[in-house]
PDB file of C-alpha atoms in Angstrom:
ATOM      1  CA  MET A 365      76.648  95.619 124.902  1.00 50.00           C
ATOM      2  CA  ALA A 366      72.540  97.755 126.175  1.00 50.00           C
ATOM      3  CA  ALA A 367      69.280  96.740 124.343  1.00 51.00           C
ATOM      4  CA  LYS A 368      67.751  98.046 121.912  1.00 51.00           C
ATOM      5  CA  GLU A 369      64.619 100.244 121.395  1.00 51.00           C
ATOM      6  CA  LYS A 370      62.053  99.445 119.588  1.00 50.00           C
ATOM      7  CA  ASN A 371      59.615 100.860 117.870  1.00 53.00           C
ATOM      8  CA  VAL A 372      56.425 100.412 119.613  1.00 54.00           C
ATOM      9  CA  VAL A 373      53.094 101.154 117.426  1.00 50.00           C
ATOM     10  CA  THR A 374      50.527 101.812 120.174  1.00 54.00           C
ATOM     11  CA  ALA A 375      47.273 102.774 118.605  1.00 54.00           C
ATOM     12  CA  LYS A 376      44.832 100.057 118.453  1.00 54.00           C
ATOM     13  CA  TYR A 377      44.897  97.679 116.090  1.00 48.00           C
ATOM     14  CA  ASP A 378      41.068  95.639 115.530  1.00 43.00           C
ATOM     15  CA  ALA A 379      38.547  94.928 114.101  1.00 44.00           C
ATOM     16  CA  SER A 380      38.014  98.804 112.846  1.00 45.00           C
ATOM     17  CA  LYS A 381      40.911  99.385 111.475  1.00 41.00           C
ATOM     18  CA  ILE A 382      40.231  96.165 107.952  1.00 42.00           C
ATOM     19  CA  ASP A 383      39.434  98.610 105.403  1.00 44.00           C
ATOM     20  CA  LYS A 384      36.562  97.873 102.573  1.00 42.00           C
ATOM     21  CA  LEU A 385      37.807  99.336  99.401  1.00 51.00           C
ATOM     22  CA  GLU A 386      33.972  99.590  97.342  1.00 56.00           C
ATOM     23  CA  GLY A 387      34.432  99.940  93.843  1.00 67.00           C
ATOM     24  CA  LEU A 388      37.205 101.539  92.163  1.00 86.00           C
ATOM     25  CA  GLU A 389      37.752 103.538  95.044  1.00 87.00           C
ATOM     26  CA  ALA A 390      41.504 100.901  95.107  1.00 87.00           C
ATOM     27  CA  VAL A 391      42.604 102.254  91.637  1.00 92.00           C
ATOM     28  CA  ARG A 392      42.098 105.673  93.611  1.00 93.00           C
ATOM     29  CA  LYS A 393      43.242 105.112  96.568  1.00 91.00           C
ATOM     30  CA  ARG A 394      47.227 103.264  94.790  1.00 91.00           C
ATOM     31  CA  PRO A 395      47.121 103.577  91.245  1.00 92.00           C
ATOM     32  CA  GLY A 396      50.918 102.370  91.251  1.00 90.00           C
ATOM     33  CA  MET A 397      49.120  98.899  91.654  1.00 90.00           C
ATOM     34  CA  TYR A 398      47.601  98.970  88.365  1.00 89.00           C
ATOM     35  CA  ILE A 399      49.223 102.100  85.827  1.00 91.00           C
ATOM     36  CA  GLY A 400      52.862 102.484  88.215  1.00 90.00           C
ATOM     37  CA  ASP A 401      53.736 106.418  88.803  1.00 93.00           C
ATOM     38  CA  PRO A 402      50.037 108.738  88.301  1.00 94.00           C
ATOM     39  CA  ASP A 403      53.650 111.202  86.124  1.00 96.00           C
ATOM     40  CA  GLU A 404      53.250 111.542  82.379  1.00 97.00           C
ATOM     41  CA  ARG A 405      53.878 108.035  81.711  1.00 96.00           C
ATOM     42  CA  GLY A 406      51.109 106.533  83.765  1.00 96.00           C
ATOM     43  CA  LEU A 407      48.880 108.951  81.948  1.00 97.00           C
ATOM     44  CA  HIS A 408      49.762 107.691  78.971  1.00 97.00           C
ATOM     45  CA  HIS A 409      49.476 103.491  79.784  1.00 96.00           C
ATOM     46  CA  CYS A 410      45.532 104.688  80.284  1.00 96.00           C
ATOM     47  CA  VAL A 411      45.412 105.229  76.777  1.00 97.00           C
ATOM     48  CA  PHE A 412      46.988 102.405  75.739  1.00 96.00           C
ATOM     49  CA  GLU A 413      44.423 100.263  78.392  1.00 94.00           C
ATOM     50  CA  VAL A 414      42.699 101.548  76.279  1.00 96.00           C
ATOM     51  CA  LEU A 415      43.842 101.158  72.899  1.00 97.00           C
ATOM     52  CA  ASP A 416      44.519  97.392  73.840  1.00 95.00           C
ATOM     53  CA  ASN A 417      41.833  96.910  74.639  1.00 93.00           C
ATOM     54  CA  SER A 418      40.872  97.727  71.167  1.00 96.00           C
ATOM     55  CA  VAL A 419      43.166  95.622  69.624  1.00 96.00           C
ATOM     56  CA  ASP A 420      42.911  92.340  70.868  1.00 93.00           C
ATOM     57  CA  GLU A 421      39.533  93.027  69.807  1.00 94.00           C
ATOM     58  CA  HIS A 422      41.510  92.635  66.064  1.00 95.00           C
ATOM     59  CA  LEU A 423      43.329  90.210  66.873  1.00 94.00           C
ATOM     60  CA  ALA A 424      40.194  88.255  67.546  1.00 92.00           C
ATOM     61  CA  GLY A 425      39.214  88.990  63.681  1.00 94.00           C
ATOM     62  CA  HIS A 426      36.318  91.921  64.714  1.00 94.00           C
ATOM     63  CA  CYS A 427      38.698  94.709  63.895  1.00 97.00           C
ATOM     64  CA  GLU A 428      40.965  97.108  61.333  1.00 97.00           C
ATOM     65  CA  HIS A 429      41.009 100.208  62.334  1.00 98.00           C
ATOM     66  CA  ILE A 430      41.317 102.115  65.721  1.00 99.00           C
ATOM     67  CA  GLU A 431      40.619 106.212  65.764  1.00 99.00           C
ATOM     68  CA  VAL A 432      42.795 107.837  68.693  1.00 99.00           C
ATOM     69  CA  THR A 433      41.728 111.798  68.753  1.00 98.00           C
ATOM     70  CA  ILE A 434      43.299 114.421  70.804  1.00 98.00           C
ATOM     71  CA  HIS A 435      40.998 116.748  71.886  1.00 98.00           C
ATOM     72  CA  VAL A 436      40.998 120.770  72.710  1.00 97.00           C
ATOM     73  CA  ASP A 437      39.844 119.856  76.242  1.00 98.00           C
ATOM     74  CA  GLY A 438      42.494 117.655  77.837  1.00 98.00           C
ATOM     75  CA  SER A 439      40.415 114.894  77.169  1.00 99.00           C
ATOM     76  CA  ILE A 440      41.554 111.940  74.899  1.00 99.00           C
ATOM     77  CA  SER A 441      38.842 109.368  72.489  1.00 99.00           C
ATOM     78  CA  ILE A 442      39.678 105.830  71.348  1.00 98.00           C
ATOM     79  CA  SER A 443      37.477 104.172  68.713  1.00 98.00           C
ATOM     80  CA  ASP A 444      37.153 100.874  66.987  1.00 98.00           C
ATOM     81  CA  ASP A 445      34.930  98.825  64.395  1.00 98.00           C
ATOM     82  CA  GLY A 446      34.784  96.121  67.105  1.00 96.00           C
ATOM     83  CA  ARG A 447      31.128  93.600  67.914  1.00 95.00           C
ATOM     84  CA  GLY A 448      31.265  96.246  71.315  1.00 95.00           C
ATOM     85  CA  ILE A 449      31.354  96.101  74.012  1.00 93.00           C
ATOM     86  CA  PRO A 450      28.220  94.126  75.146  1.00 93.00           C
ATOM     87  CA  VAL A 451      25.212  95.755  76.783  1.00 94.00           C
ATOM     88  CA  ASP A 452      22.767  93.250  77.966  1.00 94.00           C
ATOM     89  CA  MET A 453      22.122  91.779  81.048  1.00 92.00           C
ATOM     90  CA  HIS A 454      24.094  90.487  82.455  1.00 88.00           C
ATOM     91  CA  PRO A 455      22.620  87.196  84.300  1.00 88.00           C
ATOM     92  CA  LYS A 456      23.761  87.073  87.524  1.00 87.00           C
ATOM     93  CA  PHE A 457      24.823  90.984  88.921  1.00 85.00           C
ATOM     94  CA  LYS A 458      21.052  92.277  87.299  1.00 91.00           C
ATOM     95  CA  ILE A 459      23.089  95.718  85.667  1.00 91.00           C
ATOM     96  CA  PRO A 460      24.011  95.726  81.985  1.00 93.00           C
ATOM     97  CA  ALA A 461      27.069  93.760  81.289  1.00 91.00           C
ATOM     98  CA  VAL A 462      29.357  97.250  80.503  1.00 94.00           C
ATOM     99  CA  GLU A 463      29.081  98.926  83.170  1.00 93.00           C
ATOM    100  CA  LEU A 464      29.976  95.763  85.385  1.00 90.00           C
ATOM    101  CA  VAL A 465      32.957  95.702  82.966  1.00 90.00           C
ATOM    102  CA  LEU A 466      34.028  98.840  83.304  1.00 93.00           C
ATOM    103  CA  THR A 467      33.426  99.225  87.573  1.00 91.00           C
ATOM    104  CA  ASN A 468      33.895  96.270  88.581  1.00 86.00           C
ATOM    105  CA  LEU A 469      37.921  95.392  88.814  1.00 80.00           C
ATOM    106  CA  HIS A 470      37.307  91.795  88.133  1.00 67.00           C
ATOM    107  CA  ALA A 471      34.860  91.428  85.526  1.00 61.00           C
ATOM    108  CA  GLY A 472      35.574  91.490  81.467  1.00 57.00           C
ATOM    109  CA  GLY A 473      35.525  88.251  78.968  1.00 54.00           C
ATOM    110  CA  LYS A 474      39.416  88.405  79.306  1.00 50.00           C
ATOM    111  CA  PHE A 475      40.658  86.551  82.380  1.00 38.00           C
ATOM    112  CA  ASP A 476      39.681  83.197  80.850  1.00 50.00           C
ATOM    113  CA  GLN A 477      39.168  81.662  77.481  1.00 51.00           C
ATOM    114  CA  GLY A 478      35.656  82.525  76.573  1.00 52.00           C
ATOM    115  CA  ALA A 479      36.132  85.517  74.167  1.00 51.00           C
ATOM    116  CA  TYR A 480      39.190  86.491  73.667  1.00 47.00           C
ATOM    117  CA  LYS A 481      42.423  84.176  73.479  1.00 47.00           C
ATOM    118  CA  TYR A 482      45.119  86.380  72.986  1.00 47.00           C
ATOM    119  CA  SER A 483      44.672  89.623  75.143  1.00 44.00           C
ATOM    120  CA  GLY A 484      47.162  92.198  75.961  1.00 45.00           C
ATOM    121  CA  GLY A 485      46.646  94.996  79.009  1.00 43.00           C
ATOM    122  CA  LEU A 486      46.428  93.963  82.645  1.00 40.00           C
ATOM    123  CA  HIS A 487      44.488  91.128  81.705  1.00 39.00           C
ATOM    124  CA  GLY A 488      41.240  92.418  81.740  1.00 47.00           C
ATOM    125  CA  VAL A 489      41.311  94.975  85.054  1.00 66.00           C
ATOM    126  CA  GLY A 490      43.025  97.701  83.209  1.00 85.00           C
ATOM    127  CA  ALA A 491      39.465 100.443  81.124  1.00 93.00           C
ATOM    128  CA  LYS A 492      38.060 100.506  84.160  1.00 93.00           C
ATOM    129  CA  CYS A 493      41.406 101.349  86.190  1.00 94.00           C
ATOM    130  CA  VAL A 494      41.556 104.377  83.511  1.00 96.00           C
ATOM    131  CA  ASN A 495      37.283 104.421  84.708  1.00 97.00           C
ATOM    132  CA  ALA A 496      38.473 104.915  88.007  1.00 96.00           C
ATOM    133  CA  LEU A 497      41.375 107.354  87.508  1.00 97.00           C
ATOM    134  CA  SER A 498      39.625 110.070  84.926  1.00 98.00           C
ATOM    135  CA  GLU A 499      37.848 112.311  86.216  1.00 98.00           C
ATOM    136  CA  TRP A 500      34.946 111.394  83.760  1.00 99.00           C
ATOM    137  CA  PHE A 501      34.921 108.908  80.751  1.00 98.00           C
ATOM    138  CA  GLU A 502      32.266 108.317  78.272  1.00 98.00           C
ATOM    139  CA  VAL A 503      31.773 104.790  76.202  1.00 98.00           C
ATOM    140  CA  GLU A 504      30.144 105.062  73.367  1.00 98.00           C
ATOM    141  CA  ILE A 505      28.714 100.709  71.029  1.00 98.00           C
ATOM    142  CA  SER A 506      26.749 100.381  68.275  1.00 98.00           C
ATOM    143  CA  ARG A 507      25.933  96.820  68.533  1.00 96.00           C
ATOM    144  CA  ASP A 508      22.770  94.589  67.063  1.00 95.00           C
ATOM    145  CA  GLY A 509      21.557  98.297  64.595  1.00 97.00           C
ATOM    146  CA  LYS A 510      21.706 100.561  68.151  1.00 98.00           C
ATOM    147  CA  LEU A 511      24.020 103.308  69.205  1.00 98.00           C
ATOM    148  CA  TYR A 512      23.883 103.268  73.216  1.00 98.00           C
ATOM    149  CA  HIS A 513      25.892 105.842  75.864  1.00 99.00           C
ATOM    150  CA  MET A 514      26.589 105.510  78.957  1.00 98.00           C
ATOM    151  CA  GLU A 515      28.637 108.463  81.329  1.00 98.00           C
ATOM    152  CA  PHE A 516      31.000 107.284  84.563  1.00 98.00           C
ATOM    153  CA  ALA A 517      32.805 110.238  86.877  1.00 98.00           C
ATOM    154  CA  GLN A 518      35.669 108.759  88.612  1.00 96.00           C
ATOM    155  CA  GLY A 519      35.333 104.977  88.588  1.00 95.00           C
ATOM    156  CA  LYS A 520      31.490 105.552  89.402  1.00 95.00           C
ATOM    157  CA  THR A 521      28.200 105.055  87.710  1.00 96.00           C
ATOM    158  CA  THR A 522      26.262 109.247  86.502  1.00 98.00           C
ATOM    159  CA  SER A 523      24.427 107.905  83.477  1.00 98.00           C
ATOM    160  CA  LYS A 524      22.532 104.426  83.388  1.00 97.00           C
ATOM    161  CA  LEU A 525      23.071 103.018  80.350  1.00 98.00           C
ATOM    162  CA  SER A 526      20.435 104.564  77.426  1.00 98.00           C
ATOM    163  CA  VAL A 527      20.228 104.190  73.459  1.00 98.00           C
ATOM    164  CA  THR A 528      20.892 107.138  72.194  1.00 98.00           C
ATOM    165  CA  GLY A 529      20.585 106.241  68.311  1.00 98.00           C
ATOM    166  CA  LYS A 530      20.557 104.407  65.283  1.00 98.00           C
ATOM    167  CA  SER A 531      24.007 102.870  64.206  1.00 97.00           C
ATOM    168  CA  LYS A 532      24.380 100.580  60.403  1.00 96.00           C
ATOM    169  CA  LYS A 533      27.618  99.645  62.234  1.00 96.00           C
ATOM    170  CA  THR A 534      29.624  97.927  65.085  1.00 97.00           C
ATOM    171  CA  GLY A 535      31.866  99.250  68.117  1.00 97.00           C
ATOM    172  CA  THR A 536      33.142 100.781  70.585  1.00 97.00           C
ATOM    173  CA  LYS A 537      34.170 104.330  71.035  1.00 98.00           C
ATOM    174  CA  ILE A 538      35.968 105.834  75.017  1.00 98.00           C
ATOM    175  CA  THR A 539      36.282 108.796  75.570  1.00 99.00           C
ATOM    176  CA  PHE A 540      37.764 109.781  78.590  1.00 99.00           C
ATOM    177  CA  LYS A 541      39.317 113.499  81.214  1.00 99.00           C
ATOM    178  CA  PRO A 542      42.284 112.025  83.496  1.00 98.00           C
ATOM    179  CA  ASP A 543      41.418 113.509  86.247  1.00 98.00           C
ATOM    180  CA  ALA A 544      43.947 116.447  87.611  1.00 97.00           C
ATOM    181  CA  GLU A 545      43.995 114.797  90.930  1.00 97.00           C
ATOM    182  CA  ILE A 546      45.380 111.846  90.470  1.00 97.00           C
ATOM    183  CA  PHE A 547      47.843 112.967  88.108  1.00 97.00           C
ATOM    184  CA  LYS A 548      49.003 115.938  89.567  1.00 96.00           C
ATOM    185  CA  ASP A 549      52.168 116.427  87.771  1.00 96.00           C
ATOM    186  CA  THR A 550      49.729 116.630  83.759  1.00 97.00           C
ATOM    187  CA  THR A 551      47.759 115.472  82.518  1.00 98.00           C
ATOM    188  CA  LYS A 552      48.724 117.061  78.811  1.00 97.00           C
ATOM    189  CA  PHE A 553      49.204 114.109  76.271  1.00 98.00           C
ATOM    190  CA  LYS A 554      51.532 114.213  73.839  1.00 97.00           C
ATOM    191  CA  PHE A 555      50.737 112.801  70.721  1.00 98.00           C
ATOM    192  CA  ASP A 556      55.069 111.952  70.029  1.00 97.00           C
ATOM    193  CA  LEU A 557      54.355 109.594  72.529  1.00 97.00           C
ATOM    194  CA  LEU A 558      51.477 108.478  71.409  1.00 98.00           C
ATOM    195  CA  ALA A 559      52.108 108.058  68.383  1.00 98.00           C
ATOM    196  CA  LYS A 560      55.022 105.652  68.714  1.00 96.00           C
ATOM    197  CA  ARG A 561      53.438 103.058  70.822  1.00 97.00           C
ATOM    198  CA  MET A 562      50.820 103.019  68.079  1.00 97.00           C
ATOM    199  CA  ARG A 563      53.540 102.322  65.933  1.00 95.00           C
ATOM    200  CA  GLU A 564      55.015  99.518  67.532  1.00 94.00           C
ATOM    201  CA  LEU A 565      51.378  97.774  67.711  1.00 96.00           C
ATOM    202  CA  ALA A 566      50.826  98.562  63.392  1.00 96.00           C
ATOM    203  CA  PHE A 567      53.861  96.680  62.686  1.00 94.00           C
ATOM    204  CA  LEU A 568      53.275  93.592  65.435  1.00 94.00           C
ATOM    205  CA  ASN A 569      49.615  93.694  64.268  1.00 95.00           C
ATOM    206  CA  PRO A 570      49.744  93.619  60.083  1.00 94.00           C
ATOM    207  CA  GLY A 571      46.920  94.103  58.141  1.00 93.00           C
ATOM    208  CA  LEU A 572      44.757  97.050  61.493  1.00 97.00           C
ATOM    209  CA  SER A 573      45.295 100.856  60.716  1.00 98.00           C
ATOM    210  CA  ILE A 574      45.957 103.064  63.787  1.00 98.00           C
ATOM    211  CA  THR A 575      44.846 106.627  63.570  1.00 99.00           C
ATOM    212  CA  LEU A 576      46.495 109.498  65.293  1.00 98.00           C
ATOM    213  CA  THR A 577      44.905 113.099  65.615  1.00 98.00           C
ATOM    214  CA  ASP A 578      45.959 116.114  67.566  1.00 98.00           C
ATOM    215  CA  GLU A 579      43.168 118.661  67.685  1.00 97.00           C
ATOM    216  CA  ASN A 580      45.218 121.616  69.704  1.00 93.00           C
ATOM    217  CA  LYS A 581      47.307 120.588  66.254  1.00 85.00           C
ATOM    218  CA  ASN A 582      45.444 121.984  63.489  1.00 86.00           C
ATOM    219  CA  GLY A 583      44.168 118.259  63.338  1.00 89.00           C
ATOM    220  CA  LYS A 584      47.118 116.660  62.908  1.00 96.00           C
ATOM    221  CA  THR A 585      46.533 113.161  61.599  1.00 97.00           C
ATOM    222  CA  GLU A 586      48.986 109.835  60.921  1.00 98.00           C
ATOM    223  CA  THR A 587      47.644 106.505  60.081  1.00 98.00           C
ATOM    224  CA  PHE A 588      50.104 103.148  61.182  1.00 97.00           C
ATOM    225  CA  PHE A 589      48.940 101.054  59.235  1.00 96.00           C
ATOM    226  CA  TYR A 590      51.532  97.990  57.752  1.00 92.00           C
ATOM    227  CA  LYS A 591      50.451  95.252  55.017  1.00 86.00           C
ATOM    228  CA  ASP A 592      53.397  93.394  55.758  1.00 81.00           C
ATOM    229  CA  GLY A 593      53.256  94.253  59.608  1.00 78.00           C
ATOM    230  CA  ILE A 594      57.087  93.082  61.442  1.00 79.00           C
ATOM    231  CA  GLU A 595      59.299  92.389  57.902  1.00 78.00           C
ATOM    232  CA  GLU A 596      58.288  95.932  56.485  1.00 76.00           C
ATOM    233  CA  PHE A 597      59.894  96.842  60.353  1.00 73.00           C
ATOM    234  CA  VAL A 598      62.631  94.885  59.664  1.00 79.00           C
ATOM    235  CA  LYS A 599      63.287  96.983  56.583  1.00 74.00           C
ATOM    236  CA  GLN A 600      63.300 100.180  57.532  1.00 73.00           C
ATOM    237  CA  MET A 601      65.787  99.233  60.170  1.00 70.00           C
ATOM    238  CA  VAL A 602      67.837  98.536  58.085  1.00 74.00           C
ATOM    239  CA  LYS A 603      67.337  99.691  55.447  1.00 72.00           C
ATOM    240  CA  ALA A 604      70.379 103.046  56.307  1.00 66.00           C
ATOM    241  CA  LYS A 605      72.538 100.767  57.144  1.00 71.00           C
ATOM    242  CA  THR A 606      75.049  99.907  55.055  1.00 70.00           C
ATOM    243  CA  PRO A 607      75.873  95.731  54.661  1.00 65.00           C
ATOM    244  CA  ILE A 608      78.358  94.502  56.050  1.00 68.00           C
ATOM    245  CA  HIS A 609      78.587  91.489  53.810  1.00 60.00           C
TER     246      HIS A 609
END
């Protein structure tokens, strides 16, 4: 039997072929590794990643209400009344903590047991992946009596952290517009898909209120709040069933 011919790659393979991706470039180059396929499902997964951060604040005992708003320009906002992402200067990296958290793939408060005992999402890399896959991304933070603002585009800082006013509350608001270069199938958020996930989260987190608003549908709004949590979920599931005993 004749030996099978082998396909030999003749291209030069040396140090010049080893590529180092800076910042969040790896996320943009291989989004599937982080959010799955960049289709409708991946698009909505981005919202869930940011939403999970707010839910984590609730699990840590610092958040009671989350608001999600679909805007007419195709962007979406997720805001909470948690502690607010830290804004102080990081002692090692010499940049504001919020910038480090949103631009460095492996920086965050969820890699150890320091700030969060429980955490959903991509173990602290969720929001920064969303930042990388967004045409633009903004964060507003209410903390220490001040209102802070910072802007990004495709994962890179475009506007440094600044104080834009005073605030008597605490919390974080993230607004982003999906990048059509990444999400080629669609960049349009669907109310029903988001509502389904938010209803589940509200059931699983008794006492947490989540409000969803769609500005494209005359301000259609729905609030999810279940005092009894999973018990109420079970009751809703079986209320239309016929008892067998």
